[in-house]
Every structure is written in structure tokens, then in C-alpha cells.
Short mmCIF file of C-alpha atoms and ligand atoms in Angstrom, two decimals:
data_model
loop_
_atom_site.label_atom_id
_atom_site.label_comp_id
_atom_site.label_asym_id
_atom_site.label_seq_id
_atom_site.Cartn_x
_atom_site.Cartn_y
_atom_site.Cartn_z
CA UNK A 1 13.48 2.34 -24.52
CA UNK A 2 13.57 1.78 -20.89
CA UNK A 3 11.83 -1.27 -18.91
CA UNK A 4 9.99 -0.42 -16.24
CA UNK A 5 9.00 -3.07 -13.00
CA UNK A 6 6.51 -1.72 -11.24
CA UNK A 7 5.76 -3.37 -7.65
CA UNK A 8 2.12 -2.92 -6.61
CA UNK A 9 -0.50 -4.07 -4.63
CA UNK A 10 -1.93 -0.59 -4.22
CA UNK A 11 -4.86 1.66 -6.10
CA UNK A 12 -2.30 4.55 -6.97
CA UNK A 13 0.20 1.42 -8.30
CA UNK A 14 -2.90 0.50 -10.50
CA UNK A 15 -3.48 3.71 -11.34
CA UNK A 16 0.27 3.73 -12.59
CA UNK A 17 -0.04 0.25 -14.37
CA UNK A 18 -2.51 1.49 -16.45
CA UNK A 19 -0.09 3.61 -18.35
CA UNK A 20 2.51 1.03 -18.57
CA UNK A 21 3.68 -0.11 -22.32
CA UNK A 22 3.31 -3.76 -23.13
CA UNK A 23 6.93 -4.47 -22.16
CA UNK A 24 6.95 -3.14 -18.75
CA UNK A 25 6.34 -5.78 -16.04
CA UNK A 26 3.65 -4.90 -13.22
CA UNK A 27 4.14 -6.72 -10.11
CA UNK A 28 1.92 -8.20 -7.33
CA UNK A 29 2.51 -10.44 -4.26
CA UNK A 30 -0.67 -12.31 -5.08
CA UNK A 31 -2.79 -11.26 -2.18
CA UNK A 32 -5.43 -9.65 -4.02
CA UNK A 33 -6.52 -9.59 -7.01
CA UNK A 34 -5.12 -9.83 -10.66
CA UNK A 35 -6.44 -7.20 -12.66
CA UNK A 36 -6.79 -8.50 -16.41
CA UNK A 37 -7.04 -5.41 -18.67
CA UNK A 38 -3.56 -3.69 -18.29
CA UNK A 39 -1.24 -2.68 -21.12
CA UNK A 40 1.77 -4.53 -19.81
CA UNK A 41 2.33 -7.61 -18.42
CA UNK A 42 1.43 -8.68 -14.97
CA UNK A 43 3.58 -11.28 -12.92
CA UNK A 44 2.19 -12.38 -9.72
CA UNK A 45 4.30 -13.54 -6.42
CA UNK A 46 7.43 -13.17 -4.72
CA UNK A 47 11.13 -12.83 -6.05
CA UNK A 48 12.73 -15.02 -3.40
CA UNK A 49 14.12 -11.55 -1.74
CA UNK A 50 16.24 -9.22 -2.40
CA UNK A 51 18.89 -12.07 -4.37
CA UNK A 52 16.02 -12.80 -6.16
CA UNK A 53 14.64 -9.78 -7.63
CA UNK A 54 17.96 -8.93 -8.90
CA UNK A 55 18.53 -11.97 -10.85
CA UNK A 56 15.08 -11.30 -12.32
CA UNK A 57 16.14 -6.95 -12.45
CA UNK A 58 19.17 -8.59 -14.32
CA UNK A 59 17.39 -11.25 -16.29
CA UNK A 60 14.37 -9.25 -17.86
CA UNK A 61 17.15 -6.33 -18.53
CA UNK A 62 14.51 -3.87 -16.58
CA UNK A 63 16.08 -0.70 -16.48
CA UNK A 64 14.04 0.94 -13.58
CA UNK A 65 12.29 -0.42 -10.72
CA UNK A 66 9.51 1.61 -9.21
CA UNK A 67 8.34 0.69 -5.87
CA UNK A 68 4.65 1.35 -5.50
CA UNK A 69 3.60 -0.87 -2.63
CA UNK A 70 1.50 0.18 0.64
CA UNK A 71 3.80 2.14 2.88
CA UNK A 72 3.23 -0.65 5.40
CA UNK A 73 4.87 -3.50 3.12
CA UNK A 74 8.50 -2.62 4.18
CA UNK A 75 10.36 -6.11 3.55
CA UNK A 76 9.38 -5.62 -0.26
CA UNK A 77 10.87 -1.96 -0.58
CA UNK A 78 13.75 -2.88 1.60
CA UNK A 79 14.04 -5.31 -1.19
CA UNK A 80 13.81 -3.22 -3.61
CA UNK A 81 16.54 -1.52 -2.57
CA UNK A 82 19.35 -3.48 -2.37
CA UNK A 83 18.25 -5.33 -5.36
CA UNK A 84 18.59 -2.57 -7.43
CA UNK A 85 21.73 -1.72 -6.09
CA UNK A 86 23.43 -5.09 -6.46
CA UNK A 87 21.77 -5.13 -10.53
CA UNK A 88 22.72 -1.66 -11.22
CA UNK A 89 18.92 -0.87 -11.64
CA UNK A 90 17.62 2.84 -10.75
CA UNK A 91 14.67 2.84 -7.77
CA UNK A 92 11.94 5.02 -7.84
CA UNK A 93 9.24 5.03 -4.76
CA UNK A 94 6.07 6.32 -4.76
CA UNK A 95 5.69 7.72 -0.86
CA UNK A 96 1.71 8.07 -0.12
CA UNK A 97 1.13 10.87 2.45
CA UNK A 98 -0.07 10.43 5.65
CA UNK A 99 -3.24 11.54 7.08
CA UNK A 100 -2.79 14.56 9.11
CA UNK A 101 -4.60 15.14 11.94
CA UNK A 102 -7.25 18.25 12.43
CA UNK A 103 -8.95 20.22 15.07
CA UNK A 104 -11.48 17.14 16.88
CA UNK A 105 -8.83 14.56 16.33
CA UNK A 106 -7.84 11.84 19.29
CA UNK A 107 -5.34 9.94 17.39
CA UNK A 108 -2.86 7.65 19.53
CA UNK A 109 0.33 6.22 17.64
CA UNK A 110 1.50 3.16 18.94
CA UNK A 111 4.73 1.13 17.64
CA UNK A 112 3.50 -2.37 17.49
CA UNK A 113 0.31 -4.97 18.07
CA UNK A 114 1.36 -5.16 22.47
CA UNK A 115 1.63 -1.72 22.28
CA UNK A 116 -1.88 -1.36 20.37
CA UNK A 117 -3.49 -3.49 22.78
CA UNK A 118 -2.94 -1.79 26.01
CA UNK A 119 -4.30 1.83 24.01
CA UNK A 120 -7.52 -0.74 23.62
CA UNK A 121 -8.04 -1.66 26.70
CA UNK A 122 -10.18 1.11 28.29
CA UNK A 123 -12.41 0.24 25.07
CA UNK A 124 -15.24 -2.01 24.69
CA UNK A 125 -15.58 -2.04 20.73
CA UNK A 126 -13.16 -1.16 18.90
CA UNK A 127 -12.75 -1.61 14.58
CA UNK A 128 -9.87 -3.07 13.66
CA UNK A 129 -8.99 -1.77 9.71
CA UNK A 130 -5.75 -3.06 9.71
CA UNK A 131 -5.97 -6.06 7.55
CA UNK A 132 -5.93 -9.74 8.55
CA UNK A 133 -3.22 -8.95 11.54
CA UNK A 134 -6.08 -9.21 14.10
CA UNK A 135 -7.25 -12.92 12.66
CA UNK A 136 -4.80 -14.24 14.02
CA UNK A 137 -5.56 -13.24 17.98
CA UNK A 138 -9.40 -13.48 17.81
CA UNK A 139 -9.04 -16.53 20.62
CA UNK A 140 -7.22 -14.24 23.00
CA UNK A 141 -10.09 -10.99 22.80
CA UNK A 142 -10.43 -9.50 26.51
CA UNK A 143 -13.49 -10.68 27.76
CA UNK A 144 -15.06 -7.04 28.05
CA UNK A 145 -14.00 -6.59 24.32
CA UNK A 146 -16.54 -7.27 21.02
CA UNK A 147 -14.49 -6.31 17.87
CA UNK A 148 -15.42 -5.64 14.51
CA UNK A 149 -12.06 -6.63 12.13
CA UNK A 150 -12.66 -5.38 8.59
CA UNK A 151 -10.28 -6.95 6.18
CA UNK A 152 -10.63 -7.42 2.30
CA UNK A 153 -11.55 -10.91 2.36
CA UNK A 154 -14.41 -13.34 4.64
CA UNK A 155 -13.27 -14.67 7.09
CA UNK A 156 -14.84 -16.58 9.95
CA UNK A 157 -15.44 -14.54 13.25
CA UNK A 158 -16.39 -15.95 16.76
CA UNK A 159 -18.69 -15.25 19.62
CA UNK A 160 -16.70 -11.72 20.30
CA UNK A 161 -15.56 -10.76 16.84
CA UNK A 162 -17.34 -10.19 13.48
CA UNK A 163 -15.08 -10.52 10.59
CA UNK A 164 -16.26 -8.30 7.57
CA UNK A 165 -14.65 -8.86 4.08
CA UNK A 166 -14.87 -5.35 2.29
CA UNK A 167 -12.79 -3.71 -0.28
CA UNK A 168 -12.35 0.63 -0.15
CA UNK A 169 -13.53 3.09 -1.52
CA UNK A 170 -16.07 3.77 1.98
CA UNK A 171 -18.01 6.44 1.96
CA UNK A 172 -19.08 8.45 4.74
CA UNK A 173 -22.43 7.65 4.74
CA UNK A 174 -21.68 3.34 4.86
CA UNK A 175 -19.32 4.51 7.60
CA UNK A 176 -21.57 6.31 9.77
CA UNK A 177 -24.24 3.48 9.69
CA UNK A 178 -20.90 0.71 10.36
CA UNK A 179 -20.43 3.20 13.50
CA UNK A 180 -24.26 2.83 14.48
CA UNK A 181 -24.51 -0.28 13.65
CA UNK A 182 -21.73 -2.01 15.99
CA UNK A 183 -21.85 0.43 18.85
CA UNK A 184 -18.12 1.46 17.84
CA UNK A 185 -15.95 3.53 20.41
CA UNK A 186 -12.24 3.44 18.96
CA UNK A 187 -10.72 3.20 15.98
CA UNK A 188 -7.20 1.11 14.99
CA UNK A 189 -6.26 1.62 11.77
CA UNK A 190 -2.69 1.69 10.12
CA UNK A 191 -1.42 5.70 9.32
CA UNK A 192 -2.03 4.94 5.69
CA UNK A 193 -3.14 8.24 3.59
CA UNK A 194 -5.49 8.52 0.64
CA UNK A 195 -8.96 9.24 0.37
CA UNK A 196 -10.21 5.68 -0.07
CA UNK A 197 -9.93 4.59 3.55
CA UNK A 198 -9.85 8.41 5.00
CA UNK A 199 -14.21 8.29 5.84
CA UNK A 200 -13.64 6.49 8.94
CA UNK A 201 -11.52 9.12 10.32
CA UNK A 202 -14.33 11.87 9.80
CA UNK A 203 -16.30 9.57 11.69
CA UNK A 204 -13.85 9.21 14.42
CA UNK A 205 -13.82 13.11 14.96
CA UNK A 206 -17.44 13.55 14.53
CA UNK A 207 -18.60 11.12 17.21
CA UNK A 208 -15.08 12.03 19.31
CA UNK A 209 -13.97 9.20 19.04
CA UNK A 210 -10.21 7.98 19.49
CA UNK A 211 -8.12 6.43 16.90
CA UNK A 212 -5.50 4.10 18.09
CA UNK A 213 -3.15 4.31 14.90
CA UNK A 214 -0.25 2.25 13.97
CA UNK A 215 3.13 3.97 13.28
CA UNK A 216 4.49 3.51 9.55
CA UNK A 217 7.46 1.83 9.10
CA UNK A 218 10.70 4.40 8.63
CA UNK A 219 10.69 5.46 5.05
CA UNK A 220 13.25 3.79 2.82
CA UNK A 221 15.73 6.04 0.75
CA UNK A 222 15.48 5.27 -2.71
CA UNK A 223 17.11 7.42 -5.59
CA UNK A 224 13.60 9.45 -6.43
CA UNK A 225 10.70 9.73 -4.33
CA UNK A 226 7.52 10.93 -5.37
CA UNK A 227 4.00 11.74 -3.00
CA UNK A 228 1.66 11.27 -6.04
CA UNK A 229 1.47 8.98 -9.33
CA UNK A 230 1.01 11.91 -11.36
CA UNK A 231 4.35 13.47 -10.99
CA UNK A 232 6.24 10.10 -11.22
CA UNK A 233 4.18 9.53 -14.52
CA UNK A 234 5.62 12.86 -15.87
CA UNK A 235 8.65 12.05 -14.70
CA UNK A 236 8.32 8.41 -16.52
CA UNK A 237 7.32 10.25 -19.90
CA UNK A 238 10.41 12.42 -19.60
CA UNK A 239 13.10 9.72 -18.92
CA UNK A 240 11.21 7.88 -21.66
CA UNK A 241 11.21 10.67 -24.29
CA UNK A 242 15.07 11.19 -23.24
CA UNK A 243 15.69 7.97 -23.64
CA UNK A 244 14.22 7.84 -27.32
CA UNK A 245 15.83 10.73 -28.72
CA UNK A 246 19.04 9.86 -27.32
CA UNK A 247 18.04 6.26 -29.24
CA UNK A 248 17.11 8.06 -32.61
CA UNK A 249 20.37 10.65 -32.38
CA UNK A 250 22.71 7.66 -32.16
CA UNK A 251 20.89 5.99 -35.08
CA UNK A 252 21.44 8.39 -37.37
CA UNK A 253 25.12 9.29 -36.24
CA UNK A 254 25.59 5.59 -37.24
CA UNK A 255 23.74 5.97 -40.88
CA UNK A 256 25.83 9.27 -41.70
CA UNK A 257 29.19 7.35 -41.18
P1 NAP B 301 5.91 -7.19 2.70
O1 NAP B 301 5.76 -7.73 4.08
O2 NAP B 301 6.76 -5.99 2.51
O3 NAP B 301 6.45 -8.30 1.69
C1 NAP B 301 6.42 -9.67 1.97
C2 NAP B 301 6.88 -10.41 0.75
O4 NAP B 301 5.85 -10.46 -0.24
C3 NAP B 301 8.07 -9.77 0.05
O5 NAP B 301 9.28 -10.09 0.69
C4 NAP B 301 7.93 -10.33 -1.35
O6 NAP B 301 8.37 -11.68 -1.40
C5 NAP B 301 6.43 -10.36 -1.52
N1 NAP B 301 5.90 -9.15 -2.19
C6 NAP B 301 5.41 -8.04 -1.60
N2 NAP B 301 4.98 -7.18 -2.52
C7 NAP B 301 5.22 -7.74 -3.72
C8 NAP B 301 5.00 -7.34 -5.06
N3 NAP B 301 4.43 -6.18 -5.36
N4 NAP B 301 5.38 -8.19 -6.05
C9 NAP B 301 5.95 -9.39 -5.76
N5 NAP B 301 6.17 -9.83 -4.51
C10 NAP B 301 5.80 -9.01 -3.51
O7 NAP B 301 4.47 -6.87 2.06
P2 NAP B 301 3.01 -7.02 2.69
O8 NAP B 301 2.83 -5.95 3.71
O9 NAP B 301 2.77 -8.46 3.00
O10 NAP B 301 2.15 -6.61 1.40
C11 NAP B 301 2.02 -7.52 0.34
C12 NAP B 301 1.37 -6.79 -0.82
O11 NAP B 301 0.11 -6.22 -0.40
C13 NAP B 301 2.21 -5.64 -1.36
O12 NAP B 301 2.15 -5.70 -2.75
C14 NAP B 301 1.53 -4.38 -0.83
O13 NAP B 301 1.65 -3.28 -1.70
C15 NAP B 301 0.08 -4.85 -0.71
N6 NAP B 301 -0.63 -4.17 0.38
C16 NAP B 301 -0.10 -4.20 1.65
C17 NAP B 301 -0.78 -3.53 2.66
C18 NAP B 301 -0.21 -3.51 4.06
O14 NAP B 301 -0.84 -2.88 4.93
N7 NAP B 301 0.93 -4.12 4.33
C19 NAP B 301 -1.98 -2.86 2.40
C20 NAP B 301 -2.49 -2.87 1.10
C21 NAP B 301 -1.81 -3.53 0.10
P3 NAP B 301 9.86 -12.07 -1.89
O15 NAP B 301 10.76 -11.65 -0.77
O16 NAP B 301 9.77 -13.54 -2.09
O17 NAP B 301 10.13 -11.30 -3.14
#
């Protein structure tokens, strides 16, 4: 039977976990939080990089290592990577499609946080849904700027920003009042896909509003990708059921002789 790690941190890794057996490992950084009603196991925090994870690929015997994390986390699925190549471990990624753009949309890539703020700086107030990457500059806001940073946990604002802790799904109709409510006039947010997060967009384009949008990182090669959980769960069952009979055809090759 094959051992499965799965690295998460995502819904559609969760989603995955759930259909785990008890000896596959799921695998979170420890930034959120620890769900407690999975089949398999759950191990929480960093390998120590990519050396590491392949001592633990090598010392758990996992046979395949699935990398389900945000498209943004790129050090862990570079990682991933070379780990399994240096313990001989397959890699499977799940790739989440990006939001495409539609007839009303002003979206505005930009490569990094310098680049980001000069797209912001015609704007007054813009919502950051990045994460907690904005925290860290909320002393050096431009005086003509009042943000709004939503982030998944509180976190104390100032005189020009209002930090709101809030976990996805948003709906369009919380959305629309968020809008109202802070006067917004841009939109940052990271080019992430799925419907969870996607409500803010519609907004965007109803109101014509721009969204400054942060460019994923390049796409790491690993040896299957899949663009939904469903397929790499079908394609789980079938390396599993392989696996078996293969297991049960050498068994009884060994009883006949
Ligand atoms: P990152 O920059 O790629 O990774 C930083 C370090 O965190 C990794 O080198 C690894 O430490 C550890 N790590 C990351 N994911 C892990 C996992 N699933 N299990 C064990 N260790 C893990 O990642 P990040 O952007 O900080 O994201 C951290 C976690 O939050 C990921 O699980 C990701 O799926 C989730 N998340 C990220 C975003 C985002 O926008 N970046 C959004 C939603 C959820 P070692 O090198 O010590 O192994």
C-alpha cells in the first residue's frame, strides 16, 4: 500500500485530507488551524527544508508526496521538489487555477510589494487581502492613504489602518456592504483562484473598480500536476488499487511455490 504526505494549508488540501487512510501523513506549517477529525494523521510545522523533508520522505517510508499548498507558498513546493528527488519519492502538485479576468475587469499585475505600492498610490482606500504582508508596513501608510488589511487573524490596526481578522468563504452580499462600509476604491489581492475568495472581484467590476493583483510565483514542475482535487483523488484510488493487486498477485505467486 502506498504512503501518502500530503502538504496543506489550503481548503482543496483539506478537502483531500479527508480521504486520506489512517497511515497517510497530512501536513501543515502551523499557521492556521489543526483540524481534529481527519482519517490520517496530522503533523504540524516545518521539515528543516528541503534536507529535512527527505530524511523524514525517507524515514516514514512515504511513497508519494503530494504538494497541496497555496500557489503563493513557493519555498515549500520548491522543497518538495528536490526532496523527493534526493529520497526517490514521486511528487504530485495540485495547481489551483487562476482567476481569469472578464469583460468590466481593471486588474493590474505587479511583481512585488514596491511595485504594488506605486499601482496604490493614485488611491485613497485600498483593501489589502493578501494576508499579514501589509502588518508589517502599517507605520509607513502614505498620509492620503486609510487601508483596510483583511487577514485571517486580529490584529491591531492604527489611526490609518483597520486590521480585520476573517476567514473565507465571503459572500457577495458581506462584500458589497465591506465595499460600502470603508469607502473602498482598489483592490490588492494575490492571483489566487477558487470561489472562496473570488466575491470581491465581482465587486471590483461592479463598482469599476481596479484590482492591483500580485503575480504568482512561476509554477514548479513536479512529476503530475493536477487543477482540481477530484482528479488527483481518482488518480490516488488508481495508483492505490494498482498497488494492491500488484500486492495480492505477488502473494499468491509466493503461496503456489
Ligand atoms: P512558504 O513560504 O512556501 O514556506 C515557508 C516554510 O514553512 C517552508 O519552508 C516550510 O518550512 C514551512 N511549511 C510551509 N508549508 C508547510 C506544510 N504544509 N507543512 C509543513 N511545513 C510547511 O509558505 P507560506 O507562504 O508561508 O505558507 C505557509 C502555509 O500556509 C502553507 O501550508 C500554505 O499552503 C498556507 N497558505 C499560504 C498562503 C499564501 O498566500 N502564501 C495562503 C493560504 C494558505 P521548512 O523549510 O522548515 O520545512
Amino acid at each position: 500500500m502506498k504512503r501518502v504526505l500530503l502538504l496543506g494549508g489550503t481548503g482543496d488540501a483539506l478537502k483531500i485530507a479527508r480521504h486520506l487512510g489512517r497511515n497517510d501523513v497530512y501536513s501543515l506549517a502551523g499557521l492556521g488551524r489543526v483540524p481534529d477529525d481527519l482519517p490520517c494523521r496530522v503533523r504540524v510545522g516545518g521539515f528543516g527544508g528541503p534536507e529535512g523533508l527527505a530524511r523524514y520522505l525517507e524515514g516514514e517510508g512515504i511513497d508519494l508526496l503530494i504538494d497541496a499548498t497555496h500557489p503563493y507558498a513557493a519555498r515549500m513546493s520548491a522543497n518538495a521538489v528536490v526532496a523527493g528527488r534526493q529520497a526517490g519519492v514521486t511528487v504530485w502538485s495540485l495547481r489551483r487555477e487562476p482567476w481569469q479576468a472578464r469583460a468590466g475587469d481593471d486588474w493590474r499585475f505587479v511583481p512585488d510589494w514596491p511595485a504594488m505600492c506605486e499601482a496604490l498610490a493614485a488611491f485613497s482606500r485600498p483593501l489589502f487581502t493578501l494576508g499579514r504582508a501589509p502588518l508589517s508596513h502599517l507605520d509607513a501608510i502614505p498620509a492620503h492613504q486609510r487601508w483596510v488589511v483583511r487577514c485571517l487573524d486580529e490584529h491591531p490596526g492604527n489611526a490609518q489602518a483597520t486590521v480585520i481578522g476573517a476567514r473565507g468563504p465571503f459572500t457577495l452580499e458581506s462584500e458589497r456592504a465591506l465595499f460600502t462600509r470603508h469607502d473602498i476604491d482598489v483592490v490588492v489581492s494575490k492571483h489566487s483562484g477558487g470561489a472562496a475568495t473570488e466575491a470581491k472581484l465581482d465587486v471590483a467590476r461592479e463598482r469599476g473598480l481596479p484590482v492591483v493583483m500580485l503575480a504568482r510565483p512561476a509554477a514548479i514542475e513536479t512529476d503530475r500536476t493536477f487543477g482540481c482535487g477530484a482528479t488527483l483523488l481518482a488518480a490516488l484510488d488508481t495508483l492505490r488499487d494498482t498497488a494492491s493487486a500488484h500486492h495480492i498477485q505477488t502473494a499468491s505467486r509466493r503461496n503456489e511455490a
